[in-house]
């Protein structure tokens, strides 16, 4: 609505608000709800692909932990990460792809519910661009730490979701006040619940959870939140670039899956 000839927005003070770099469908279209829906669709799509690549009757197990559980072979082909894929196969792209793979129907259900519970809060307090950066890089940080600590094979959006939890813990602690304490208390409950769940249920990547949470906390500290630092067009541009990079990696992952499917026919 602002002409490109205007040097400063009369409403918000943004410099050169009519610039194409600041006003284009790609930048304006990245709303929090839209990004969360996109993440949900990508995760579901990759889960379906993982199941179909190496479908076996045992995947229809009545056990909630085994129902629609993709094989280790299909997950490895699509980008499961860990010490083996990273340090033996040199699949560094798996640090990104693994955040979009899940080991069972219950696994993806829990992670997507958590994402939809916490994601809107992060988007509201940090902005959509910074939420994307925190999500993607927290997943990378959590998986990298777990690989260094010897976790052989790991997948799931939980490291990235834990990054959102870490970001909100920083926000609540740093902001303070009644609202900040309430946020810290609420998100702290999530963090405590995840910690207890990780120690009770076998096979949980606690290093990934802890690394993702620490990465989210540090990223929130560096990037700042809305009340402290306004989200800039550079945050959004960097987020868009990261999304494009992530899309290319997932295309490569899917291509690997197609090659695997053709080779096993």
GROMACS .gro file of C-alpha atoms in nm:
model
  265
    1UNK     CA    1   0.000   0.000   0.000
    2UNK     CA    2   0.306   0.229   0.027
    3UNK     CA    3   0.458   0.379  -0.288
    4UNK     CA    4   0.813   0.281  -0.375
    5UNK     CA    5   0.898   0.650  -0.406
    6UNK     CA    6   0.848   0.698  -0.031
    7UNK     CA    7   1.173   0.691   0.169
    8UNK     CA    8   1.017   0.604   0.504
    9UNK     CA    9   0.689   0.438   0.600
   10UNK     CA   10   0.471   0.697   0.778
   11UNK     CA   11   0.322   0.425   1.001
   12UNK     CA   12   0.609   0.203   1.117
   13UNK     CA   13   0.919   0.400   1.015
   14UNK     CA   14   1.062   0.124   0.792
   15UNK     CA   15   1.323   0.255   0.549
   16UNK     CA   16   1.224   0.227   0.179
   17UNK     CA   17   0.912   0.017   0.253
   18UNK     CA   18   0.817  -0.009  -0.114
   19UNK     CA   19   1.137  -0.190  -0.212
   20UNK     CA   20   1.072  -0.516  -0.397
   21UNK     CA   21   1.308  -0.689  -0.155
   22UNK     CA   22   1.075  -0.594   0.130
   23UNK     CA   23   0.742  -0.620  -0.050
   24UNK     CA   24   0.704  -0.935  -0.257
   25UNK     CA   25   0.482  -1.245  -0.236
   26UNK     CA   26   0.764  -1.464  -0.102
   27UNK     CA   27   0.841  -1.235   0.192
   28UNK     CA   28   0.483  -1.130   0.269
   29UNK     CA   29   0.355  -1.486   0.238
   30UNK     CA   30   0.564  -1.625   0.522
   31UNK     CA   31   0.306  -1.603   0.802
   32UNK     CA   32   0.345  -1.820   1.110
   33UNK     CA   33   0.026  -2.018   1.044
   34UNK     CA   34   0.125  -2.069   0.681
   35UNK     CA   35   0.474  -2.191   0.774
   36UNK     CA   36   0.336  -2.430   1.036
   37UNK     CA   37   0.093  -2.577   0.781
   38UNK     CA   38   0.379  -2.612   0.532
   39UNK     CA   39   0.598  -2.790   0.789
   40UNK     CA   40   0.310  -3.022   0.874
   41UNK     CA   41   0.251  -3.112   0.508
   42UNK     CA   42   0.622  -3.171   0.442
   43UNK     CA   43   0.658  -3.393   0.748
   44UNK     CA   44   0.349  -3.595   0.657
   45UNK     CA   45   0.463  -3.624   0.295
   46UNK     CA   46   0.810  -3.747   0.393
   47UNK     CA   47   0.656  -3.991   0.642
   48UNK     CA   48   0.429  -4.141   0.375
   49UNK     CA   49   0.725  -4.168   0.136
   50UNK     CA   50   0.935  -4.344   0.400
   51UNK     CA   51   0.657  -4.597   0.465
   52UNK     CA   52   0.596  -4.668   0.097
   53UNK     CA   53   0.964  -4.707   0.002
   54UNK     CA   54   1.001  -5.031   0.194
   55UNK     CA   55   0.649  -5.130   0.299
   56UNK     CA   56   0.623  -5.450   0.500
   57UNK     CA   57   0.320  -5.618   0.665
   58UNK     CA   58   0.488  -5.579   1.005
   59UNK     CA   59   0.431  -5.202   0.977
   60UNK     CA   60   0.062  -5.265   1.051
   61UNK     CA   61   0.149  -5.379   1.404
   62UNK     CA   62  -0.114  -5.310   1.670
   63UNK     CA   63   0.160  -5.176   1.896
   64UNK     CA   64   0.138  -4.793   1.909
   65UNK     CA   65   0.518  -4.774   1.894
   66UNK     CA   66   0.541  -4.997   1.586
   67UNK     CA   67   0.235  -4.892   1.385
   68UNK     CA   68   0.343  -4.758   1.043
   69UNK     CA   69   0.709  -4.771   1.139
   70UNK     CA   70   0.935  -4.719   0.831
   71UNK     CA   71   1.232  -4.951   0.791
   72UNK     CA   72   1.582  -4.838   0.885
   73UNK     CA   73   1.685  -4.880   0.520
   74UNK     CA   74   1.427  -4.637   0.386
   75UNK     CA   75   1.504  -4.385   0.662
   76UNK     CA   76   1.877  -4.405   0.594
   77UNK     CA   77   1.820  -4.352   0.221
   78UNK     CA   78   1.596  -4.053   0.285
   79UNK     CA   79   1.835  -3.883   0.526
   80UNK     CA   80   1.841  -4.029   0.875
   81UNK     CA   81   2.140  -3.873   1.050
   82UNK     CA   82   2.376  -3.972   1.330
   83UNK     CA   83   2.740  -4.073   1.369
   84UNK     CA   84   2.720  -4.339   1.094
   85UNK     CA   85   2.559  -4.127   0.816
   86UNK     CA   86   2.772  -3.823   0.904
   87UNK     CA   87   3.116  -3.961   0.978
   88UNK     CA   88   3.110  -4.282   0.772
   89UNK     CA   89   2.890  -4.194   0.473
   90UNK     CA   90   2.954  -3.818   0.486
   91UNK     CA   91   2.583  -3.741   0.440
   92UNK     CA   92   2.603  -3.392   0.590
   93UNK     CA   93   2.275  -3.301   0.421
   94UNK     CA   94   2.109  -3.548   0.658
   95UNK     CA   95   2.144  -3.289   0.940
   96UNK     CA   96   1.855  -3.108   0.770
   97UNK     CA   97   1.661  -3.399   0.618
   98UNK     CA   98   1.642  -3.596   0.944
   99UNK     CA   99   1.417  -3.331   1.101
  100UNK     CA  100   1.146  -3.427   0.850
  101UNK     CA  101   1.161  -3.804   0.905
  102UNK     CA  102   0.981  -4.005   1.174
  103UNK     CA  103   0.995  -4.357   1.305
  104UNK     CA  104   0.624  -4.430   1.353
  105UNK     CA  105   0.276  -4.281   1.335
  106UNK     CA  106   0.287  -4.204   1.707
  107UNK     CA  107   0.626  -4.035   1.665
  108UNK     CA  108   0.509  -3.791   1.397
  109UNK     CA  109   0.177  -3.733   1.575
  110UNK     CA  110   0.346  -3.629   1.899
  111UNK     CA  111   0.597  -3.401   1.725
  112UNK     CA  112   0.338  -3.227   1.508
  113UNK     CA  113   0.107  -3.167   1.806
  114UNK     CA  114   0.401  -3.018   1.997
  115UNK     CA  115   0.492  -2.800   1.697
  116UNK     CA  116   0.137  -2.667   1.672
  117UNK     CA  117   0.130  -2.596   2.045
  118UNK     CA  118   0.461  -2.407   2.066
  119UNK     CA  119   0.512  -2.271   1.712
  120UNK     CA  120   0.246  -1.995   1.729
  121UNK     CA  121   0.397  -1.862   2.054
  122UNK     CA  122   0.743  -1.839   1.899
  123UNK     CA  123   0.605  -1.675   1.586
  124UNK     CA  124   0.417  -1.421   1.794
  125UNK     CA  125   0.713  -1.321   2.013
  126UNK     CA  126   1.000  -1.355   1.763
  127UNK     CA  127   0.838  -1.315   1.421
  128UNK     CA  128   0.795  -1.575   1.151
  129UNK     CA  129   1.141  -1.532   0.998
  130UNK     CA  130   1.322  -1.581   1.324
  131UNK     CA  131   1.096  -1.872   1.414
  132UNK     CA  132   1.202  -2.048   1.092
  133UNK     CA  133   1.571  -1.987   1.165
  134UNK     CA  134   1.538  -2.114   1.521
  135UNK     CA  135   1.350  -2.424   1.409
  136UNK     CA  136   1.587  -2.527   1.129
  137UNK     CA  137   1.917  -2.452   1.302
  138UNK     CA  138   1.807  -2.604   1.633
  139UNK     CA  139   1.741  -2.931   1.451
  140UNK     CA  140   2.089  -2.915   1.299
  141UNK     CA  141   2.248  -2.831   1.633
  142UNK     CA  142   2.070  -3.107   1.820
  143UNK     CA  143   2.156  -3.373   1.563
  144UNK     CA  144   2.517  -3.262   1.537
  145UNK     CA  145   2.563  -3.286   1.913
  146UNK     CA  146   2.400  -3.630   1.928
  147UNK     CA  147   2.624  -3.757   1.645
  148UNK     CA  148   2.934  -3.629   1.825
  149UNK     CA  149   2.814  -3.806   2.140
  150UNK     CA  150   2.789  -4.136   1.950
  151UNK     CA  151   2.420  -4.168   1.856
  152UNK     CA  152   2.443  -4.394   1.550
  153UNK     CA  153   2.113  -4.323   1.377
  154UNK     CA  154   1.847  -4.066   1.463
  155UNK     CA  155   1.548  -3.887   1.310
  156UNK     CA  156   1.254  -3.668   1.405
  157UNK     CA  157   1.137  -3.310   1.439
  158UNK     CA  158   1.180  -3.320   1.816
  159UNK     CA  159   1.526  -3.157   1.814
  160UNK     CA  160   1.386  -2.864   1.615
  161UNK     CA  161   1.074  -2.845   1.836
  162UNK     CA  162   1.301  -2.847   2.142
  163UNK     CA  163   1.474  -2.549   1.984
  164UNK     CA  164   1.144  -2.362   1.992
  165UNK     CA  165   1.108  -2.461   2.357
  166UNK     CA  166   1.459  -2.330   2.429
  167UNK     CA  167   1.379  -2.002   2.254
  168UNK     CA  168   1.068  -1.951   2.466
  169UNK     CA  169   1.259  -2.038   2.783
  170UNK     CA  170   1.504  -1.760   2.697
  171UNK     CA  171   1.217  -1.522   2.617
  172UNK     CA  172   1.036  -1.588   2.945
  173UNK     CA  173   1.353  -1.563   3.153
  174UNK     CA  174   1.489  -1.251   2.980
  175UNK     CA  175   1.161  -1.061   2.956
  176UNK     CA  176   1.059  -1.123   3.315
  177UNK     CA  177   0.750  -0.969   3.464
  178UNK     CA  178   0.421  -1.148   3.518
  179UNK     CA  179   0.388  -1.250   3.154
  180UNK     CA  180   0.750  -1.359   3.120
  181UNK     CA  181   0.730  -1.571   3.435
  182UNK     CA  182   0.405  -1.729   3.312
  183UNK     CA  183   0.565  -1.817   2.978
  184UNK     CA  184   0.875  -1.957   3.148
  185UNK     CA  185   0.661  -2.167   3.381
  186UNK     CA  186   0.443  -2.303   3.099
  187UNK     CA  187   0.731  -2.383   2.865
  188UNK     CA  188   0.936  -2.515   3.155
  189UNK     CA  189   0.662  -2.775   3.201
  190UNK     CA  190   0.716  -2.886   2.841
  191UNK     CA  191   1.092  -2.909   2.896
  192UNK     CA  192   1.052  -3.108   3.217
  193UNK     CA  193   0.799  -3.341   3.057
  194UNK     CA  194   1.032  -3.409   2.763
  195UNK     CA  195   1.321  -3.479   2.999
  196UNK     CA  196   1.116  -3.727   3.203
  197UNK     CA  197   0.978  -3.888   2.886
  198UNK     CA  198   1.331  -3.927   2.751
  199UNK     CA  199   1.453  -4.108   3.061
  200UNK     CA  200   1.148  -4.332   3.093
  201UNK     CA  201   1.098  -4.439   2.730
  202UNK     CA  202   1.389  -4.629   2.566
  203UNK     CA  203   1.530  -4.518   2.231
  204UNK     CA  204   1.477  -4.145   2.284
  205UNK     CA  205   1.758  -3.921   2.158
  206UNK     CA  206   1.813  -3.714   2.473
  207UNK     CA  207   2.130  -3.562   2.329
  208UNK     CA  208   1.928  -3.438   2.033
  209UNK     CA  209   1.660  -3.292   2.260
  210UNK     CA  210   1.911  -3.123   2.487
  211UNK     CA  211   2.123  -2.997   2.198
  212UNK     CA  212   1.820  -2.861   2.016
  213UNK     CA  213   1.697  -2.684   2.328
  214UNK     CA  214   2.039  -2.530   2.394
  215UNK     CA  215   2.067  -2.421   2.030
  216UNK     CA  216   1.722  -2.260   2.044
  217UNK     CA  217   1.814  -2.076   2.364
  218UNK     CA  218   2.137  -1.942   2.209
  219UNK     CA  219   1.970  -1.847   1.880
  220UNK     CA  220   1.699  -1.657   2.067
  221UNK     CA  221   1.969  -1.473   2.259
  222UNK     CA  222   2.149  -1.380   1.935
  223UNK     CA  223   1.846  -1.296   1.720
  224UNK     CA  224   1.641  -1.122   1.989
  225UNK     CA  225   1.263  -1.106   2.024
  226UNK     CA  226   1.013  -0.845   1.905
  227UNK     CA  227   0.999  -0.640   2.226
  228UNK     CA  228   1.377  -0.618   2.225
  229UNK     CA  229   1.470  -0.610   1.854
  230UNK     CA  230   1.229  -0.561   1.566
  231UNK     CA  231   1.234  -0.836   1.307
  232UNK     CA  232   1.399  -0.699   0.994
  233UNK     CA  233   1.375  -0.780   0.627
  234UNK     CA  234   1.717  -0.943   0.655
  235UNK     CA  235   1.580  -1.197   0.905
  236UNK     CA  236   1.304  -1.277   0.657
  237UNK     CA  237   1.536  -1.296   0.357
  238UNK     CA  238   1.774  -1.528   0.541
  239UNK     CA  239   1.478  -1.742   0.649
  240UNK     CA  240   1.355  -1.763   0.289
  241UNK     CA  241   1.705  -1.863   0.171
  242UNK     CA  242   1.718  -2.134   0.438
  243UNK     CA  243   1.375  -2.260   0.334
  244UNK     CA  244   1.490  -2.282  -0.028
  245UNK     CA  245   1.804  -2.468   0.080
  246UNK     CA  246   1.591  -2.702   0.291
  247UNK     CA  247   1.359  -2.765  -0.006
  248UNK     CA  248   1.657  -2.855  -0.226
  249UNK     CA  249   1.787  -3.098   0.036
  250UNK     CA  250   1.447  -3.265   0.065
  251UNK     CA  251   1.426  -3.291  -0.314
  252UNK     CA  252   1.765  -3.467  -0.307
  253UNK     CA  253   1.636  -3.690  -0.028
  254UNK     CA  254   1.327  -3.784  -0.231
  255UNK     CA  255   1.543  -3.846  -0.539
  256UNK     CA  256   1.756  -4.086  -0.334
  257UNK     CA  257   1.437  -4.258  -0.229
  258UNK     CA  258   1.327  -4.294  -0.592
  259UNK     CA  259   1.664  -4.444  -0.688
  260UNK     CA  260   1.637  -4.689  -0.399
  261UNK     CA  261   1.287  -4.789  -0.506
  262UNK     CA  262   1.399  -4.848  -0.866
  263UNK     CA  263   1.703  -5.047  -0.750
  264UNK     CA  264   1.492  -5.284  -0.537
  265UNK     CA  265   1.235  -5.351  -0.810
   0.00000   0.00000   0.00000
